[in-house]
PDB file of C-alpha atoms in Angstrom:
ATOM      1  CA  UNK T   1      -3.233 -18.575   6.788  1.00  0.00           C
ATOM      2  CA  UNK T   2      -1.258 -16.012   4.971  1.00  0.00           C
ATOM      3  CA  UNK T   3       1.544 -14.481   6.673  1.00  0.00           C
ATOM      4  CA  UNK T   4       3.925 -11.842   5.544  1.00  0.00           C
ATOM      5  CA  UNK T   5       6.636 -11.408   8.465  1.00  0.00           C
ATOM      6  CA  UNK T   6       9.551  -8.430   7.875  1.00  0.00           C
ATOM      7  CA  UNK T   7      12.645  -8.660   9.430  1.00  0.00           C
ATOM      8  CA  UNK T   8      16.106  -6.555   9.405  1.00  0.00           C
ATOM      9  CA  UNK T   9      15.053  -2.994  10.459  1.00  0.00           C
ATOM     10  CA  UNK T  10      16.189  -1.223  13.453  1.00  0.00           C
ATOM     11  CA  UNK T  11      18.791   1.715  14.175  1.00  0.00           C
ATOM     12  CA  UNK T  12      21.392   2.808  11.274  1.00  0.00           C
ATOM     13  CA  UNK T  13      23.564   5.752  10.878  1.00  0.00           C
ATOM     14  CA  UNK T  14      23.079   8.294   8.080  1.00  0.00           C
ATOM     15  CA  UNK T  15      24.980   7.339   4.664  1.00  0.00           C
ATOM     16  CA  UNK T  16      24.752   3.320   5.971  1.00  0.00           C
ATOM     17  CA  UNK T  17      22.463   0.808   4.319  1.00  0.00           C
ATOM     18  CA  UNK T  18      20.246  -1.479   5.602  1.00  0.00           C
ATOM     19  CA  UNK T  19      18.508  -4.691   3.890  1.00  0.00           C
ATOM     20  CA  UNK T  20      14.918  -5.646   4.773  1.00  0.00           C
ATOM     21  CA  UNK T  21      13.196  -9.004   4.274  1.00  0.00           C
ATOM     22  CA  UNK T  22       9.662  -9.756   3.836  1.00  0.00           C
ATOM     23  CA  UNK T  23       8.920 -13.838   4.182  1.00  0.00           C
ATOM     24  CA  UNK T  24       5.588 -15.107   2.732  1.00  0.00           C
ATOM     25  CA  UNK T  25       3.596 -17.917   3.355  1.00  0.00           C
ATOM     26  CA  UNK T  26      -0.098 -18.931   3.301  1.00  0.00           C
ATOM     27  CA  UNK T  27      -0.673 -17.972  -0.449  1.00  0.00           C
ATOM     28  CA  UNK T  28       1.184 -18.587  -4.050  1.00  0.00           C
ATOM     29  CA  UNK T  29       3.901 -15.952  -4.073  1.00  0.00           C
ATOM     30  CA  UNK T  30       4.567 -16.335  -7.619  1.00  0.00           C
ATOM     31  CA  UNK T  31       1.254 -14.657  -8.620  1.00  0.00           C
ATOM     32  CA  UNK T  32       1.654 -11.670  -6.303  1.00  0.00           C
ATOM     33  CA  UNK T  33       3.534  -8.513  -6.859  1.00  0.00           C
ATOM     34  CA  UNK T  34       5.125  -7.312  -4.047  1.00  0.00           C
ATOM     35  CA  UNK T  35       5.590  -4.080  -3.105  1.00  0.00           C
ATOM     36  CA  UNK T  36       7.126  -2.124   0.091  1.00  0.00           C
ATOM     37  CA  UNK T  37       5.216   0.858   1.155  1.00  0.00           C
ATOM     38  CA  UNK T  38       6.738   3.207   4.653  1.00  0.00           C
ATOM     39  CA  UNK T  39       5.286   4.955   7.125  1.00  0.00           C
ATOM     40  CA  UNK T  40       7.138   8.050   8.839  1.00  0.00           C
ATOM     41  CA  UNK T  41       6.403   8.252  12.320  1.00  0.00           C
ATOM     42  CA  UNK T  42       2.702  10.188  12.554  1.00  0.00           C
ATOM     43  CA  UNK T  43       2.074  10.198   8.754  1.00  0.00           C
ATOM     44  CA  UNK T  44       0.680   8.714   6.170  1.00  0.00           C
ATOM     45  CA  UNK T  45       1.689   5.546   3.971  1.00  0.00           C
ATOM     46  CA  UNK T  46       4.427   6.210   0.911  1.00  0.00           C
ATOM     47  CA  UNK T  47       4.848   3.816  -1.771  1.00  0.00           C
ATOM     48  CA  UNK T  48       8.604   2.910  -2.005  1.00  0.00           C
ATOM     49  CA  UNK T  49       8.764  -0.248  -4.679  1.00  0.00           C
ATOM     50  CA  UNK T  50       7.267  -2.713  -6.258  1.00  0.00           C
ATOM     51  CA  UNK T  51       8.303  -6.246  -7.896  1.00  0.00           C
ATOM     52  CA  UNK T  52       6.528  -7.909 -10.511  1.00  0.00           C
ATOM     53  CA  UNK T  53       5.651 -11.736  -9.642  1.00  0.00           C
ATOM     54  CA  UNK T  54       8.494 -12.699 -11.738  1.00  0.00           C
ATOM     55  CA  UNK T  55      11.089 -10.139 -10.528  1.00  0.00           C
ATOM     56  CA  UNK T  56      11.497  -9.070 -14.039  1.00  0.00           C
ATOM     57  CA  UNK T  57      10.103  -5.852 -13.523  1.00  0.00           C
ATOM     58  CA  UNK T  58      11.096  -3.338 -10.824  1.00  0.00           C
ATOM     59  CA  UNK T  59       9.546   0.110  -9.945  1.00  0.00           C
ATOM     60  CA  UNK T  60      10.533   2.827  -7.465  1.00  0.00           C
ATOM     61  CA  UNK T  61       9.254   6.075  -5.962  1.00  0.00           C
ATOM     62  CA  UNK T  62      11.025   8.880  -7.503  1.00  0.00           C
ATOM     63  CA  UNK T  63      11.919   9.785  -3.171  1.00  0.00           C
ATOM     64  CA  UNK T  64      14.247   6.151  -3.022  1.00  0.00           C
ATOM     65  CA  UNK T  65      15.113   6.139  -7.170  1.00  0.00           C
ATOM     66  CA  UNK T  66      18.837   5.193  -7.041  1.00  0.00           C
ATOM     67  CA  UNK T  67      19.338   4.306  -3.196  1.00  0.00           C
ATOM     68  CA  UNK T  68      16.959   1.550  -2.767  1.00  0.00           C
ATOM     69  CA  UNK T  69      16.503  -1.607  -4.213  1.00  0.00           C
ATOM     70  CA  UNK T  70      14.081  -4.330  -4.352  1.00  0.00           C
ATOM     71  CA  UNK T  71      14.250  -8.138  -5.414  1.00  0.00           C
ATOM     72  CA  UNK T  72      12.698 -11.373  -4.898  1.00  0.00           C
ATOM     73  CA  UNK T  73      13.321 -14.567  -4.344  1.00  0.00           C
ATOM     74  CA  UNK T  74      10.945 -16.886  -5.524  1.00  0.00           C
ATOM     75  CA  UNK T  75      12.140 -20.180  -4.372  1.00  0.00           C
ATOM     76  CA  UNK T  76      12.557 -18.861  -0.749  1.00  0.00           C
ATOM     77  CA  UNK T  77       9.024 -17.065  -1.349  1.00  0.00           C
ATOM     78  CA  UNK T  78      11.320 -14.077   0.233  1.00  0.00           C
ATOM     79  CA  UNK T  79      10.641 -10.527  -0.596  1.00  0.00           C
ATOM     80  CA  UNK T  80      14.262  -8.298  -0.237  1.00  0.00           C
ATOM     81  CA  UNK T  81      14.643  -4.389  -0.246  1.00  0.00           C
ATOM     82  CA  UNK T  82      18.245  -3.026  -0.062  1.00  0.00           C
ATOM     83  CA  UNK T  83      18.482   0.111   1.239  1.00  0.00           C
ATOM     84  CA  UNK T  84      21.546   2.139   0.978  1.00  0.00           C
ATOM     85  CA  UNK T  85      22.528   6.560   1.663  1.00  0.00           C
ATOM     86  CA  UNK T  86      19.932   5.845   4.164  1.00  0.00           C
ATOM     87  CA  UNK T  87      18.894   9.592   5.596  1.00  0.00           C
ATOM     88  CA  UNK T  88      17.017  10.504   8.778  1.00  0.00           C
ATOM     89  CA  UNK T  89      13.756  11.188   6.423  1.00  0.00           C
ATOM     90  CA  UNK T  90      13.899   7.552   5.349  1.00  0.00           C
ATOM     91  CA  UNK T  91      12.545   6.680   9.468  1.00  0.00           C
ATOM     92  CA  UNK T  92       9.397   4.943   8.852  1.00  0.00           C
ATOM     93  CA  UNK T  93       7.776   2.023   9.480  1.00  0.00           C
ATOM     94  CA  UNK T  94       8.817  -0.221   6.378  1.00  0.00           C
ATOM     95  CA  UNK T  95       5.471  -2.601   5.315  1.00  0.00           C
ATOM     96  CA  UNK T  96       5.754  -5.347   3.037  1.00  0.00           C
ATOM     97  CA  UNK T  97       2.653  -6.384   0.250  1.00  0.00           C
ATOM     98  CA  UNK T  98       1.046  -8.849  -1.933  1.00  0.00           C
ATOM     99  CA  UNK T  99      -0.863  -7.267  -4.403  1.00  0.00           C
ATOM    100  CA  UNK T 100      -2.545  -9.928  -7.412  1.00  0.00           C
ATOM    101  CA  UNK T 101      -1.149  -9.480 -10.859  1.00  0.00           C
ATOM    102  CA  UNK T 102      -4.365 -10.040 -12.611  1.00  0.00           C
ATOM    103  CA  UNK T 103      -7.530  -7.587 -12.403  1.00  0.00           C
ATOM    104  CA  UNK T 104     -11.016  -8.961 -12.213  1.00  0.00           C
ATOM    105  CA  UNK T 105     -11.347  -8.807 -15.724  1.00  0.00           C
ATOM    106  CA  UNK T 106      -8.163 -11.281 -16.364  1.00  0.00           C
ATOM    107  CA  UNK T 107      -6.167  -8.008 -17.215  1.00  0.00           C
ATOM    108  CA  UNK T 108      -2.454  -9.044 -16.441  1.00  0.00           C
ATOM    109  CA  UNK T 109      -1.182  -6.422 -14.516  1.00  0.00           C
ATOM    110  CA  UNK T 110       2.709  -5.700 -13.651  1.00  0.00           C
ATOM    111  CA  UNK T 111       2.002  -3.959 -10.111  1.00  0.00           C
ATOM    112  CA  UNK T 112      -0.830  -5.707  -9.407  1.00  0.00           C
ATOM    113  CA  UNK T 113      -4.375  -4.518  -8.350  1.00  0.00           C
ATOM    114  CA  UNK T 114      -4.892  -3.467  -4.786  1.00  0.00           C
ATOM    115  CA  UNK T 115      -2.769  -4.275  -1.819  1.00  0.00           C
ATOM    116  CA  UNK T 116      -4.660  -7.395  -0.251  1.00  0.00           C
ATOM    117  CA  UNK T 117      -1.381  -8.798   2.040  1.00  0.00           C
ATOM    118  CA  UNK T 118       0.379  -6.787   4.469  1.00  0.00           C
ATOM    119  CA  UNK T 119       3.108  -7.288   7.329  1.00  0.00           C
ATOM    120  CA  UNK T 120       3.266  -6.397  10.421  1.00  0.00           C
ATOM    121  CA  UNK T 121       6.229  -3.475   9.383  1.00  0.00           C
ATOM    122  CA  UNK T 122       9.457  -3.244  10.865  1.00  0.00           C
ATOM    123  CA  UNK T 123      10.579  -0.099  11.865  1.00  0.00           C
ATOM    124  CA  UNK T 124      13.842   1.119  10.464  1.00  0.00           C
ATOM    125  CA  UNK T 125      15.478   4.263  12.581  1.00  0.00           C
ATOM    126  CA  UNK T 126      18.181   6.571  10.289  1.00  0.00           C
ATOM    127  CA  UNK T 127      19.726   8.613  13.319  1.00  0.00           C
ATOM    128  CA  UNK T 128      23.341   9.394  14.415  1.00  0.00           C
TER     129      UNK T 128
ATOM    130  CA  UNK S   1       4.330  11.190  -8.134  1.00  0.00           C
ATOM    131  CA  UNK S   2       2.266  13.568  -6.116  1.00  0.00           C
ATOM    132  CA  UNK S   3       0.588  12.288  -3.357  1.00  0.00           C
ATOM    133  CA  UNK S   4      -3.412  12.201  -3.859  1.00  0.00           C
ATOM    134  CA  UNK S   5      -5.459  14.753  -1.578  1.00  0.00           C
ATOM    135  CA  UNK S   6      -8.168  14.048   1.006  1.00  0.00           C
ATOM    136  CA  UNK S   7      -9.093  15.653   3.674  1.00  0.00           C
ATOM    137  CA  UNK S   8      -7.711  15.314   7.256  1.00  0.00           C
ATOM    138  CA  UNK S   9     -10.282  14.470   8.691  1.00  0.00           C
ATOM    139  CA  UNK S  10     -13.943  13.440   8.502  1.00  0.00           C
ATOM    140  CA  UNK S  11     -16.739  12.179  11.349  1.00  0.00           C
ATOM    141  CA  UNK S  12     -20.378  10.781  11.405  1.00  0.00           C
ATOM    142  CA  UNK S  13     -22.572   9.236  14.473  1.00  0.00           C
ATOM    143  CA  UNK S  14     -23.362   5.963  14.753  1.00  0.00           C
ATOM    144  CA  UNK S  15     -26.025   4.959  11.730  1.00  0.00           C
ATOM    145  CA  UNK S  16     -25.187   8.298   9.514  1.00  0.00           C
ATOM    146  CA  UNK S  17     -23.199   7.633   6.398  1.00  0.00           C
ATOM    147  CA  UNK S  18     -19.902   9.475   5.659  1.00  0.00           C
ATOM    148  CA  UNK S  19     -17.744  10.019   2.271  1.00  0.00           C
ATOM    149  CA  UNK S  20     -14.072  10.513   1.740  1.00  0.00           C
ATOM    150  CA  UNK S  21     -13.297  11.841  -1.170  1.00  0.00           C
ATOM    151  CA  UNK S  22     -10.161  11.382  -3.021  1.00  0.00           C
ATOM    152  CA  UNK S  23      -8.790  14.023  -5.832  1.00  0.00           C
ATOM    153  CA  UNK S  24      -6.241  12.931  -8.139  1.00  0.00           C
ATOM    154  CA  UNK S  25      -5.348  14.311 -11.683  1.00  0.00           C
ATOM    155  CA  UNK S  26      -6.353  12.536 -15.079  1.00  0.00           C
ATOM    156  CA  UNK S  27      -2.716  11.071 -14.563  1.00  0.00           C
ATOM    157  CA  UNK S  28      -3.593   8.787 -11.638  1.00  0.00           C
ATOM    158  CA  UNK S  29      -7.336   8.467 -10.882  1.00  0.00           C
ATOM    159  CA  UNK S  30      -9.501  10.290 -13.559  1.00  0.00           C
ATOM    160  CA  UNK S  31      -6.975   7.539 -15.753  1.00  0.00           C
ATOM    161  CA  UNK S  32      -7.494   4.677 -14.623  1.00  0.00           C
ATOM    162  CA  UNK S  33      -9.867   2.334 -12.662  1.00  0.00           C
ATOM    163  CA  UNK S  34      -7.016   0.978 -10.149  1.00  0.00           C
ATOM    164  CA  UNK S  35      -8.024   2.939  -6.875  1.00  0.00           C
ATOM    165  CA  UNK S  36      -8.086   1.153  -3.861  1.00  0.00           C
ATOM    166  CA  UNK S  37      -9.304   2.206  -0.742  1.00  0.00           C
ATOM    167  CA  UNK S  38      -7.299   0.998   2.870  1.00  0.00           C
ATOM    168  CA  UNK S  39      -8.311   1.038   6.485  1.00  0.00           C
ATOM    169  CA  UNK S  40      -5.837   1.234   8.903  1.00  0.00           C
ATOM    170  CA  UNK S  41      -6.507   1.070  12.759  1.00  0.00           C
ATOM    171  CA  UNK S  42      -3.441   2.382  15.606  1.00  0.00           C
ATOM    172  CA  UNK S  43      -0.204   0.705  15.346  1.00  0.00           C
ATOM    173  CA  UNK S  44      -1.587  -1.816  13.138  1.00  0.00           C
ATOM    174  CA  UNK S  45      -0.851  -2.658   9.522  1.00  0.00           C
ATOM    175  CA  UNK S  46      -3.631  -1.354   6.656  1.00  0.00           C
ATOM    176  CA  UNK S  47      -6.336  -3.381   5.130  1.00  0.00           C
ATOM    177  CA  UNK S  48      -7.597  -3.195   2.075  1.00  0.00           C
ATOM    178  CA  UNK S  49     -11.667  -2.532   2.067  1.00  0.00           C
ATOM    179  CA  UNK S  50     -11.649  -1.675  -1.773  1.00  0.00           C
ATOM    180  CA  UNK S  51      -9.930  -2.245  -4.852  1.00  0.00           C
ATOM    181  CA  UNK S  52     -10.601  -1.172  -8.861  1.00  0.00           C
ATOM    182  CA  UNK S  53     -12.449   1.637  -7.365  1.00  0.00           C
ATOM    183  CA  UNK S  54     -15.804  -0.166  -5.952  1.00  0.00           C
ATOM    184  CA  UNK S  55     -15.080  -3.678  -5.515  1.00  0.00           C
ATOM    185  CA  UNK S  56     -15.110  -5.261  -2.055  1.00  0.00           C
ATOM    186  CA  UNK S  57     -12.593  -8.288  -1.412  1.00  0.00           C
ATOM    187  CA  UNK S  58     -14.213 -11.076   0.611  1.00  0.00           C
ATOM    188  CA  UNK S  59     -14.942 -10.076   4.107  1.00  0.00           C
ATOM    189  CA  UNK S  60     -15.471  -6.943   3.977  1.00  0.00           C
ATOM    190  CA  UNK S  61     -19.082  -5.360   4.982  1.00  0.00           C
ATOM    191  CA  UNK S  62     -21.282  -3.980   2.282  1.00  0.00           C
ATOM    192  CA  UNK S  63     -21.167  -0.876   4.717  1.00  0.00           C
ATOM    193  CA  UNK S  64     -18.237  -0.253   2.638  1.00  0.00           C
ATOM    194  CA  UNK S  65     -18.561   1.183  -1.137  1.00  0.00           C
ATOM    195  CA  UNK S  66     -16.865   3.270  -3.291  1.00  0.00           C
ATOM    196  CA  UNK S  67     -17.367   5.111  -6.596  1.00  0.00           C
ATOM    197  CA  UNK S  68     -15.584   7.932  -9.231  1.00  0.00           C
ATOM    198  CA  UNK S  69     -16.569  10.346 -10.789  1.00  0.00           C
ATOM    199  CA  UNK S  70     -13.589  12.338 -13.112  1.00  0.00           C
ATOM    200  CA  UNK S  71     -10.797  13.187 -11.229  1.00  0.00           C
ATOM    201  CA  UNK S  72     -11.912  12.353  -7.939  1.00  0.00           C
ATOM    202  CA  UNK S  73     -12.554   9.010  -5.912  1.00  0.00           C
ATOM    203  CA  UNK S  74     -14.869   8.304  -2.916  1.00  0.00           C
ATOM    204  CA  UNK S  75     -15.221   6.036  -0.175  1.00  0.00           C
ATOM    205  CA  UNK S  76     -18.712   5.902   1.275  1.00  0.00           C
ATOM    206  CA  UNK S  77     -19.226   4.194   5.072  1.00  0.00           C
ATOM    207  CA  UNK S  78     -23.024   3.661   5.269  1.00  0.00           C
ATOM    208  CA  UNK S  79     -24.496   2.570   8.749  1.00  0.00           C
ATOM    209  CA  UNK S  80     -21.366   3.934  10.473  1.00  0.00           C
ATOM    210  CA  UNK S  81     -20.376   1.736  13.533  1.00  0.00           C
ATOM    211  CA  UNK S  82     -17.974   2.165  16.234  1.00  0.00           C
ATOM    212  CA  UNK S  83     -14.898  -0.053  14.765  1.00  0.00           C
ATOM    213  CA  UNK S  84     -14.861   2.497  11.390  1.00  0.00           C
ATOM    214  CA  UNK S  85     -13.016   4.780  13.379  1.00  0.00           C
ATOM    215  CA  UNK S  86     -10.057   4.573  11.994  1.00  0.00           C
ATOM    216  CA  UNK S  87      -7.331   6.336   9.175  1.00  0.00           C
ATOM    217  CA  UNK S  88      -8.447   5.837   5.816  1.00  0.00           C
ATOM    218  CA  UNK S  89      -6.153   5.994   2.296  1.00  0.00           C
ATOM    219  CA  UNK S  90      -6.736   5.630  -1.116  1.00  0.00           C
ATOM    220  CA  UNK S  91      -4.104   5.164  -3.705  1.00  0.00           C
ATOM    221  CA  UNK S  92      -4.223   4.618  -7.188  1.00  0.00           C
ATOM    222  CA  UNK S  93      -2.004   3.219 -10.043  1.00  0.00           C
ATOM    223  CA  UNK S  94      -0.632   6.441 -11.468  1.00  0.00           C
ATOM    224  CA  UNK S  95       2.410   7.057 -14.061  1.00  0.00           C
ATOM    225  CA  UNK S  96       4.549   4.372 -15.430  1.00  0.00           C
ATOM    226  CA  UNK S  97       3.603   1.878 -13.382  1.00  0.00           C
ATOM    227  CA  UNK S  98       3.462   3.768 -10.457  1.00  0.00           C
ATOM    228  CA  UNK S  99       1.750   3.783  -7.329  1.00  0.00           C
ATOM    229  CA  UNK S 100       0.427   6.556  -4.972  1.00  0.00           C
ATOM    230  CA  UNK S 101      -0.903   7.217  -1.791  1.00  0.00           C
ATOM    231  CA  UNK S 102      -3.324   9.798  -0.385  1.00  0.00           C
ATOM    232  CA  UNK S 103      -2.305  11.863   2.652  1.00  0.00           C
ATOM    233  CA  UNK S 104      -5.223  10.153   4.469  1.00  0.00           C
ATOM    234  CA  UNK S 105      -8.527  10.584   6.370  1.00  0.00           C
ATOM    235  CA  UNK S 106      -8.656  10.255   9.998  1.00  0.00           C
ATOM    236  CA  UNK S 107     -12.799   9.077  10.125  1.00  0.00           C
ATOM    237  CA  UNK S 108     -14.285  10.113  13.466  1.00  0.00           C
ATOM    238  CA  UNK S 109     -17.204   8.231  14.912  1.00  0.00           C
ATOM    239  CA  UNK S 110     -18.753  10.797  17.313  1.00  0.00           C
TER     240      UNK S 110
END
């Protein structure tokens, strides 16, 4: 069955950096985008990144533009986000995503089309 | 990359139908026919009940439909049952390849 499974969050001090991984089995990763999306303790989801199935293609919310960073790797079927000048309003719940690069018309699509996959989340604390 | 708007909250009995509605800008949703529609129950991870604003992905009940008009997205629970109650988002491709997020719905099953 499919399985996303995040690892590497937990407590970090402001201005330190942090790298998640998102591992992903039970479905071909190379036709997914993958995106991470956060959720602050109480709220609602953000969109933080996305990754085109090829990792040629990267896209960020304007919120993480310049601290964060997302890759893939394709062989390991691994989904990375690198997050550095972590601040307290980066707490969340961190949730990895496979969204399909085609639409149901055949329509390739860079960010793909609907979030079908989703971890667990790992929970990433930015406190002194 | 402002975030879409819904309303906080919304509730329906058992049976009664319920609609969320989702307002975006010709930017995001009135733009483009990428809005999906997520579930998400306590302390567990969202699901995804519709995608290109009205499809279903396999598994989901028929209970579940959506539709746009213009600016503005819905998501329409028919026959509501006890295990709807629950947070509901949409999002929508917006921008230059771009995703956003609604603030969310919390759906109330009275």
């Amino acid at each position: 069955q499919v399985q996303l499974v995040e690892s590497g969050g937990g407590v970090v001090q402001p201005g330190r950096s942090l790298r998640l991984s998102c591992a992903a089995s039970g479905f071909t990763f190379t036709t997914y985008a993958m995106h991470w999306v956060r959720q602050a303790p109480g709220k609602g989801l953000e969109w933080v990144a996305v990754i085109s199935y090829d990792g040629t293609n990267e896209y960020y919310a304007d919120s993480v533009k310049g601290r964060f960073t997302i890759s893939r790797d394709n062989s390991k079927s691994t989904l990375y986000l690198q997050m550095n000048i972590l601040r307290a309003e980066d707490t969340a719940v961190f949730y990895c995503g496979g969204s399909y690069y085609y639409d149901s018309g055949g329509h390739y699509l860079q960010i793909g089309n609907g979030i079908q996959y989703w971890g667990q989340g790992t929970l990433v604390t930015v406190s002194s | 990359q402002s975030a879409l708007t819904q309303p906080p909250s919304a509730s329906g009995s058992p049976g009664q139908s319920v609609t969320i509605p989702c307002t975006g800008t010709s930017s995001d949703v009135g733009g483009r026919n990428y809005v999906s529609w997520y579930q998400q129950h306590p302390g567990k991870a969202p699901k995804l009940m519709i995608f290109e604003v009205s499809k279903r992905p396999s598994g989901v009940p028929d209970r579940f439909s959506g539709s746009k008009s213009g600016n503005t997205a819905s998501l329409t629970v028919s026959g509501l049952q006890a295990e709807d109650e629950a947070d509901y988002y949409c999002s929508s491709h917006a921008g230059s390849n771009n995703l956003v997020f609604g603030g969310g719905t919390k759906l109330t099953v009275l």
